[in-house]
Amino acid sequence: MTEQPKADEAGVILGPFRIRRLFQKTLFGVFALFGFIGVATASLAVYTVDTQLTQEYVSNSRDIAKTIADSSVDILLNRDLAALQSLVDQFVEIQGIRYIYITDETGEFLAHTFVPGIPEEILASDTTDTATVERSLPGMGDFVEVGSPILAGFAGNVHVGMDTGLIALKIQRAIGQQIYLICAVFVVGVFAALWFVNLAARPIGELLTYAANLVQRGGDAPEARVLERQDEAGQLARLFRLVAGGRRD
Amino acid sequence: MITRRSFAGYGLFGALLAPRARGLPVSDSEILLGTSAAFSGPSRGLGIELYRGAQACFEEVNRQGGVFGRKIRLRTYDDGYQPDPSVKNTMTLMLEDDVFGLFGYVGTPTVTRVLPLLKKFQDRSILLFFPFTGAQPQREPPYGEFAFNLRASYRQETGGLVDNFVRVGRRRIAVFYQADAYGRSGWAGVRAALARHGERLAGEATYRRGTKFTSTMRRQVEILKAENPDAVICIGAYAACAAFARDAVDLGLTVPIANLSFVGSENLLKLLAGVREDSSRYTDLLVNSQVVPSYEETSIPAVREYRELMQRHDPSPPKELVTESYTAFAQSFVSLEGFLNAKLMTEVLRRLGPEPSREALEAAMFTVQDFDLGIGESVSFAPERRQGLQRVYYTVVRDNRFVTLTDWHERFAKT
């Protein structure tokens, strides 16, 4: 919808017409486009980061569990549990690993890193099972736990718990960075859209002003700058003047 | 964190220095020994007291002219009872300072991480003497050959405690322990001792190394209380064990609470005595195992000598290492152990003769047979015997000090 333009004392419409609806539609289009891009890229990022990080962490955990299992054989056979605990303590310093426990072939705990005690959920679980499981431990968080047998399980099993909260944190960071980028692009896009809309709207406004003057004054309408334009607005203005009975260039 | 790069750097630096530095550990005027121990953090009392006891002996030896004219010097570094600084300090001691031997280390988590270094640099023939830990790794293969121990092991301490508790009818024994190699070593000792009596651990709870006395142990007490134990054996350092004893009594877990020698009995008692005027309610249930006799037993020759030299020299820890306030004890079990360590070290250095070498140290240790250290228990070493003393003592609190426990039945029998 266009706004009613001002006119001088002689009835010449001065314009300019303000092109609001076109402007609003363009802005809405920009918002919609960026919203769609934002949601789509964020979703893709969440999926990609989550999948790849989880796979990487699980893979690393398996490697670590296997390394501990391989390193533990002699220590376990020597029944040197202090050395076993020392080994476990070194691995638990790796980022993302929140707990490690080692059980013997009967399921008895020989070394672990839990404070103040072994969680009930883990005590109640089948510690001879080395399959990857997801655990939610009250007061500790959510974990992906992987296992590895020691001497094919005849000497016990190693279990490594990776903190999925860390994965969530990394996803949050990745999404956060993406949102910052999209916001920055959005602001630039809005200003660019405004500039382009104004650029496109100015000749249309001049054309509207000229057309209104033609309607008001017929062939006596004053010359307008839009008539000099070589683009579609200029051609349209000249056509209007012809239709209104004005001179032909 | 020790990185491979820093490790390589040390190696290169050590190699560059080697030709010049090789002559340093023993000069015409001194023998240089290296120490890494806790002089800062919640367990600093252990490092400081052990150092004070050793220095009381070495200062007296030096005052009397040293060993074949050479003064015994300690190059000392602080590791705060943390493994990584301990490893870094040891590399410095071995590769830069080029010490004659490592002496008076404190703690299991630190020593267990240092042992592989001794194996790695075994061509330098540097041995570890008398660490303040009763853990197994420095007593057994593959690292036992690089260390000599004086004190009884944690297995012996925990075994003795369990045997005595079972004897007085306390069979349900729970463990409160530090979540590291030290705690696991004690845990394994209790578990093995209970197995000999056909029992299993009644319960277990852990704490993190470096926990302060101001921390709460409520959760740990609740976990153990739920198992209704007859006694609790603590494998920890004094700050955390004192916090546990305090919270156990406050929360109604009124069973005997035992501590190992490593705890640092005087520091434990000092913390508990500061809780309230009537501190006996916290300390009446304590029983601490010790690996040296009571410093109150003045009938023992080595104790008399220790008391006299502590009074005469009253050694202070190196000023540059003491960054936190600490009031030393005139006497303590830990400083007495440090004193006995130094006394034996001096004897071994004497046995090396006027031309000491690191390569001859091990052989000199094996010449120590039925040696009278002055505490009523002879000391012997052999290739398969890397521990000098075997005896464990038990002490309880009476009149705000630890005294020898004479009757387990009278004090702790289950009613």
XYZ file of C-alpha atoms in Angstrom, chain B:
415
model
C 51.888 -32.179 32.788
C 55.120 -33.773 31.679
C 55.285 -33.730 27.920
C 57.409 -35.802 25.633
C 59.084 -32.621 24.476
C 60.048 -31.552 28.007
C 61.201 -35.089 28.692
C 63.357 -35.025 25.562
C 64.606 -31.605 26.595
C 65.727 -32.961 29.924
C 67.417 -35.840 28.177
C 69.344 -33.539 25.864
C 70.195 -31.149 28.682
C 71.323 -34.018 30.847
C 73.430 -35.445 28.062
C 75.109 -32.096 27.457
C 75.830 -31.696 31.123
C 76.806 -35.278 31.719
C 80.580 -35.123 31.288
C 80.861 -32.208 33.719
C 78.025 -33.157 36.030
C 79.070 -36.758 36.563
C 81.636 -35.645 39.119
C 79.139 -33.614 41.161
C 77.217 -36.127 43.330
C 80.349 -36.892 45.293
C 83.010 -34.243 45.603
C 85.882 -34.070 48.072
C 83.649 -32.121 50.403
C 80.128 -33.524 50.017
C 77.745 -36.254 48.984
C 74.574 -34.982 47.323
C 71.263 -36.797 47.844
C 68.018 -35.776 46.130
C 64.546 -35.467 47.603
C 61.124 -34.726 46.165
C 58.390 -34.506 48.780
C 55.297 -32.582 49.826
C 56.279 -29.204 51.261
C 53.062 -27.522 50.164
C 49.384 -28.460 50.112
C 47.221 -30.326 52.615
C 49.870 -33.046 53.137
C 52.865 -30.727 53.585
C 53.221 -31.828 57.204
C 54.444 -35.232 56.012
C 57.222 -33.903 53.810
C 58.320 -31.300 56.328
C 58.407 -33.693 59.291
C 60.223 -36.414 57.348
C 62.778 -33.855 56.183
C 63.258 -32.481 59.706
C 63.961 -35.920 61.148
C 66.462 -36.766 58.411
C 68.199 -33.416 58.689
C 68.562 -33.787 62.468
C 70.679 -36.861 61.770
C 72.593 -35.486 58.773
C 73.385 -32.204 60.541
C 74.852 -34.119 63.444
C 76.888 -36.345 61.081
C 78.133 -33.249 59.267
C 78.916 -31.509 62.553
C 81.127 -34.429 63.445
C 83.011 -34.178 60.168
C 80.719 -36.031 57.772
C 81.414 -39.395 56.133
C 85.121 -39.708 55.374
C 85.268 -35.918 55.449
C 82.312 -35.431 53.120
C 79.187 -33.613 54.320
C 75.831 -35.160 53.416
C 73.665 -32.617 51.585
C 70.032 -32.890 50.538
C 68.888 -31.266 47.282
C 65.191 -30.826 47.957
C 62.201 -30.072 45.731
C 58.511 -29.698 46.474
C 55.997 -31.876 44.621
C 52.939 -31.057 46.731
C 52.217 -34.820 46.894
C 51.298 -34.765 43.186
C 52.688 -37.269 40.660
C 53.559 -34.958 37.752
C 55.706 -32.517 39.771
C 57.341 -35.520 41.406
C 58.337 -36.939 38.026
C 59.624 -33.534 36.900
C 61.631 -33.082 40.111
C 63.126 -36.537 39.751
C 64.246 -35.837 36.203
C 65.896 -32.645 37.452
C 67.572 -34.499 40.318
C 68.817 -37.291 38.075
C 69.774 -35.382 34.950
C 70.659 -31.867 36.081
C 71.650 -32.177 39.723
C 73.121 -35.620 39.093
C 72.542 -36.700 42.684
C 74.268 -39.657 44.309
C 70.934 -41.232 45.231
C 67.256 -40.402 45.776
C 66.275 -40.267 49.414
C 63.192 -39.631 51.539
C 60.459 -39.418 48.891
C 56.890 -39.083 50.194
C 53.808 -40.924 48.943
C 52.631 -43.830 46.841
C 51.081 -41.943 43.884
C 54.332 -40.016 43.521
C 56.758 -42.904 43.993
C 54.863 -45.288 41.707
C 55.219 -42.747 38.896
C 58.907 -42.176 39.599
C 59.909 -45.857 39.567
C 59.821 -46.220 35.750
C 62.323 -43.331 35.538
C 64.774 -45.303 37.650
C 64.478 -48.186 35.227
C 64.736 -45.891 32.208
C 67.984 -44.354 33.513
C 69.347 -47.478 35.147
C 72.695 -46.908 33.429
C 73.187 -44.018 35.875
C 72.846 -46.452 38.817
C 70.627 -44.082 40.811
C 68.633 -45.876 43.504
C 65.698 -44.757 45.628
C 66.312 -45.037 49.375
C 63.665 -45.360 52.061
C 60.580 -43.731 50.545
C 57.810 -42.793 52.967
C 55.310 -45.290 51.567
C 54.457 -48.877 52.332
C 53.113 -49.722 48.879
C 54.186 -52.806 46.963
C 55.471 -51.465 43.603
C 58.895 -50.481 45.022
C 59.111 -53.789 46.877
C 58.394 -56.124 43.970
C 59.391 -56.699 40.332
C 59.707 -54.992 37.940
C 60.852 -51.963 39.948
C 61.836 -53.458 43.308
C 65.476 -53.716 42.256
C 65.726 -49.920 42.045
C 64.591 -49.173 45.606
C 65.387 -49.997 49.205
C 62.727 -49.659 51.893
C 63.187 -49.382 55.602
C 59.616 -49.274 56.901
C 57.100 -52.110 57.068
C 54.656 -52.353 54.163
C 50.998 -51.323 54.037
C 50.191 -55.002 53.670
C 51.802 -55.591 57.054
C 50.064 -52.583 58.610
C 46.616 -53.390 57.243
C 47.105 -57.101 57.927
C 47.947 -56.359 61.548
C 44.981 -54.061 61.986
C 42.576 -56.583 60.478
C 43.991 -59.457 62.534
C 43.607 -57.470 65.734
C 40.097 -56.273 64.932
C 38.993 -59.800 64.088
C 40.611 -61.071 67.300
C 38.414 -58.715 69.370
C 35.280 -59.711 67.480
C 35.137 -56.914 64.914
C 34.813 -58.842 61.653
C 32.785 -56.387 59.576
C 35.512 -54.039 58.437
C 34.967 -51.184 55.999
C 37.565 -49.068 54.212
C 37.755 -45.335 53.664
C 40.530 -44.600 51.205
C 42.222 -42.080 48.966
C 41.223 -42.620 45.329
C 44.720 -43.316 44.022
C 47.559 -45.831 44.152
C 48.119 -45.305 47.886
C 44.478 -45.900 48.741
C 44.320 -48.906 46.441
C 47.448 -50.371 48.019
C 45.885 -50.167 51.488
C 42.506 -51.341 50.170
C 44.195 -54.405 48.670
C 45.952 -55.082 51.965
C 42.707 -54.968 53.957
C 40.923 -57.097 51.375
C 43.655 -59.740 51.407
C 43.801 -59.799 55.210
C 40.031 -60.166 55.473
C 40.117 -62.992 52.936
C 42.498 -64.888 55.251
C 39.733 -64.729 57.882
C 37.056 -65.728 55.403
C 35.593 -62.226 55.319
C 34.991 -59.593 52.655
C 35.046 -55.811 52.846
C 31.918 -54.635 54.649
C 31.898 -51.427 52.615
C 34.092 -48.855 50.951
C 34.138 -45.127 50.318
C 36.704 -42.885 48.678
C 37.912 -39.285 48.630
C 40.092 -37.278 46.272
C 43.758 -36.684 47.063
C 44.290 -33.151 48.361
C 40.958 -32.959 50.204
C 41.136 -30.479 53.062
C 39.970 -30.804 56.660
C 37.278 -28.225 56.000
C 35.662 -30.498 53.405
C 32.621 -32.549 54.345
C 32.792 -36.337 54.426
C 29.062 -36.740 55.015
C 28.463 -38.846 51.890
C 31.366 -41.144 52.656
C 30.141 -41.622 56.235
C 26.598 -42.320 55.023
C 27.856 -44.918 52.527
C 29.835 -46.763 55.198
C 27.241 -46.373 57.950
C 24.682 -48.072 55.713
C 26.854 -51.198 55.785
C 26.899 -51.261 59.601
C 30.640 -51.921 59.997
C 32.383 -52.982 63.227
C 35.431 -50.865 62.346
C 36.704 -48.600 59.591
C 40.270 -48.609 58.311
C 41.316 -45.311 56.721
C 44.006 -45.204 54.059
C 44.609 -41.536 53.590
C 46.454 -38.394 54.609
C 45.778 -36.525 57.842
C 43.520 -33.736 56.570
C 40.964 -36.035 54.926
C 41.166 -38.722 57.609
C 40.600 -36.137 60.351
C 37.592 -34.800 58.422
C 36.240 -38.336 58.126
C 36.715 -39.089 61.842
C 34.984 -35.804 62.733
C 31.991 -36.414 60.479
C 31.756 -40.103 61.428
C 31.362 -39.248 65.103
C 29.018 -36.348 64.373
C 26.810 -38.607 62.230
C 26.752 -41.442 64.739
C 29.229 -43.881 63.188
C 30.870 -44.637 66.527
C 33.125 -47.578 65.682
C 36.930 -47.800 65.943
C 38.613 -45.797 63.179
C 42.070 -46.999 62.241
C 44.707 -45.087 60.296
C 47.959 -46.189 58.724
C 51.364 -44.741 59.584
C 51.339 -42.531 56.482
C 48.482 -40.480 57.916
C 50.759 -38.323 60.060
C 49.363 -38.962 63.535
C 50.323 -35.689 65.219
C 48.834 -33.583 62.434
C 45.662 -35.687 62.550
C 45.392 -35.190 66.289
C 46.068 -31.479 66.026
C 43.205 -31.009 63.561
C 40.742 -33.010 65.633
C 41.792 -31.282 68.848
C 40.947 -27.974 67.230
C 37.338 -28.906 66.487
C 35.981 -28.363 69.991
C 37.067 -28.333 73.622
C 36.016 -31.921 74.286
C 37.933 -33.431 71.387
C 38.149 -36.829 73.075
C 34.854 -37.862 71.505
C 36.651 -37.714 68.156
C 39.924 -39.256 69.258
C 38.843 -42.018 71.681
C 37.961 -44.305 68.791
C 41.208 -43.789 66.878
C 43.845 -46.492 66.542
C 46.856 -45.724 64.363
C 49.370 -48.244 63.136
C 52.987 -47.061 63.137
C 56.131 -48.433 61.559
C 58.467 -46.939 64.158
C 58.212 -47.132 67.947
C 56.680 -44.293 69.911
C 58.950 -41.274 70.300
C 57.800 -41.254 73.922
C 59.588 -44.561 74.560
C 62.808 -43.072 75.884
C 64.023 -46.483 76.974
C 64.804 -47.133 73.296
C 68.339 -45.918 72.431
C 67.501 -44.595 68.957
C 64.526 -42.672 70.359
C 66.753 -41.017 72.956
C 69.260 -40.095 70.263
C 66.473 -38.783 68.017
C 64.989 -36.605 70.769
C 68.366 -35.199 71.677
C 69.321 -34.358 68.080
C 65.897 -32.906 67.252
C 66.274 -30.618 70.237
C 69.854 -29.722 69.353
C 69.380 -28.983 65.651
C 65.635 -28.306 65.373
C 65.963 -28.369 61.557
C 63.819 -26.158 59.375
C 62.699 -27.109 55.869
C 64.316 -25.159 53.009
C 62.887 -21.639 53.154
C 62.284 -21.433 49.413
C 59.987 -24.474 49.599
C 57.826 -23.353 52.498
C 55.126 -21.162 51.014
C 52.367 -21.990 53.515
C 52.411 -21.681 57.277
C 53.255 -24.788 59.233
C 54.108 -25.274 62.893
C 56.483 -28.185 63.270
C 56.259 -30.723 66.096
C 59.138 -31.136 68.513
C 58.794 -34.875 67.960
C 56.600 -36.957 65.695
C 56.367 -40.463 64.297
C 57.121 -39.123 60.819
C 60.248 -37.223 61.842
C 61.419 -40.253 63.831
C 61.076 -42.320 60.658
C 63.019 -39.663 58.739
C 65.702 -39.801 61.413
C 66.005 -43.598 61.202
C 66.119 -43.399 57.394
C 68.994 -40.933 57.599
C 70.779 -42.997 60.218
C 70.740 -46.067 57.976
C 71.681 -43.995 54.920
C 74.704 -42.656 56.780
C 75.725 -46.168 57.757
C 75.530 -47.324 54.130
C 77.572 -44.326 52.951
C 80.200 -45.209 55.562
C 80.299 -48.763 54.265
C 81.106 -47.404 50.800
C 84.459 -46.311 52.142
C 86.533 -43.257 51.242
C 85.941 -43.617 47.481
C 82.162 -43.861 47.186
C 80.483 -44.613 43.861
C 76.879 -45.077 42.905
C 77.693 -48.377 41.276
C 78.855 -49.752 44.638
C 75.792 -48.592 46.585
C 73.674 -51.680 46.038
C 76.459 -54.003 47.133
C 77.004 -51.820 50.196
C 73.320 -52.166 51.072
C 73.632 -55.939 50.989
C 76.414 -55.803 53.553
C 73.813 -54.534 56.040
C 73.055 -57.715 57.960
C 71.508 -57.812 61.440
C 72.364 -54.166 61.815
C 71.211 -52.624 65.070
C 69.465 -49.353 64.290
C 68.784 -48.846 67.990
C 65.061 -49.635 68.066
C 65.267 -53.268 69.140
C 64.781 -54.718 65.661
C 67.764 -55.638 63.520
C 67.937 -54.614 59.882
C 69.065 -56.819 57.004
C 69.043 -56.460 53.239
C 69.559 -58.949 50.417
C 68.745 -59.089 46.692
C 65.387 -60.652 47.547
C 64.912 -58.612 50.706
C 64.446 -54.941 49.885
C 62.762 -53.969 53.157
C 64.658 -53.498 56.410
C 62.028 -53.409 59.157
C 59.008 -55.665 59.537
C 57.421 -54.640 62.801
C 54.162 -52.709 63.135
C 53.177 -50.789 66.284
C 49.685 -49.732 67.313
C 48.889 -46.489 69.075
C 45.817 -44.848 70.591
C 45.148 -41.376 71.911
C 45.513 -40.807 75.625
C 45.865 -37.378 77.241
C 45.894 -35.823 73.777
C 48.886 -37.771 72.491
C 49.443 -41.091 70.784
C 50.668 -43.844 73.084
C 51.345 -47.519 72.464
C 48.239 -49.698 72.591
C 48.810 -52.568 74.954
C 45.426 -54.280 75.165
C 43.160 -54.505 72.120
C 40.463 -56.353 74.102
C 40.210 -53.706 76.759
C 40.033 -50.854 74.270
C 38.154 -52.215 71.272
C 36.404 -55.522 72.136
C 32.982 -55.716 70.515
C 30.330 -55.718 73.222
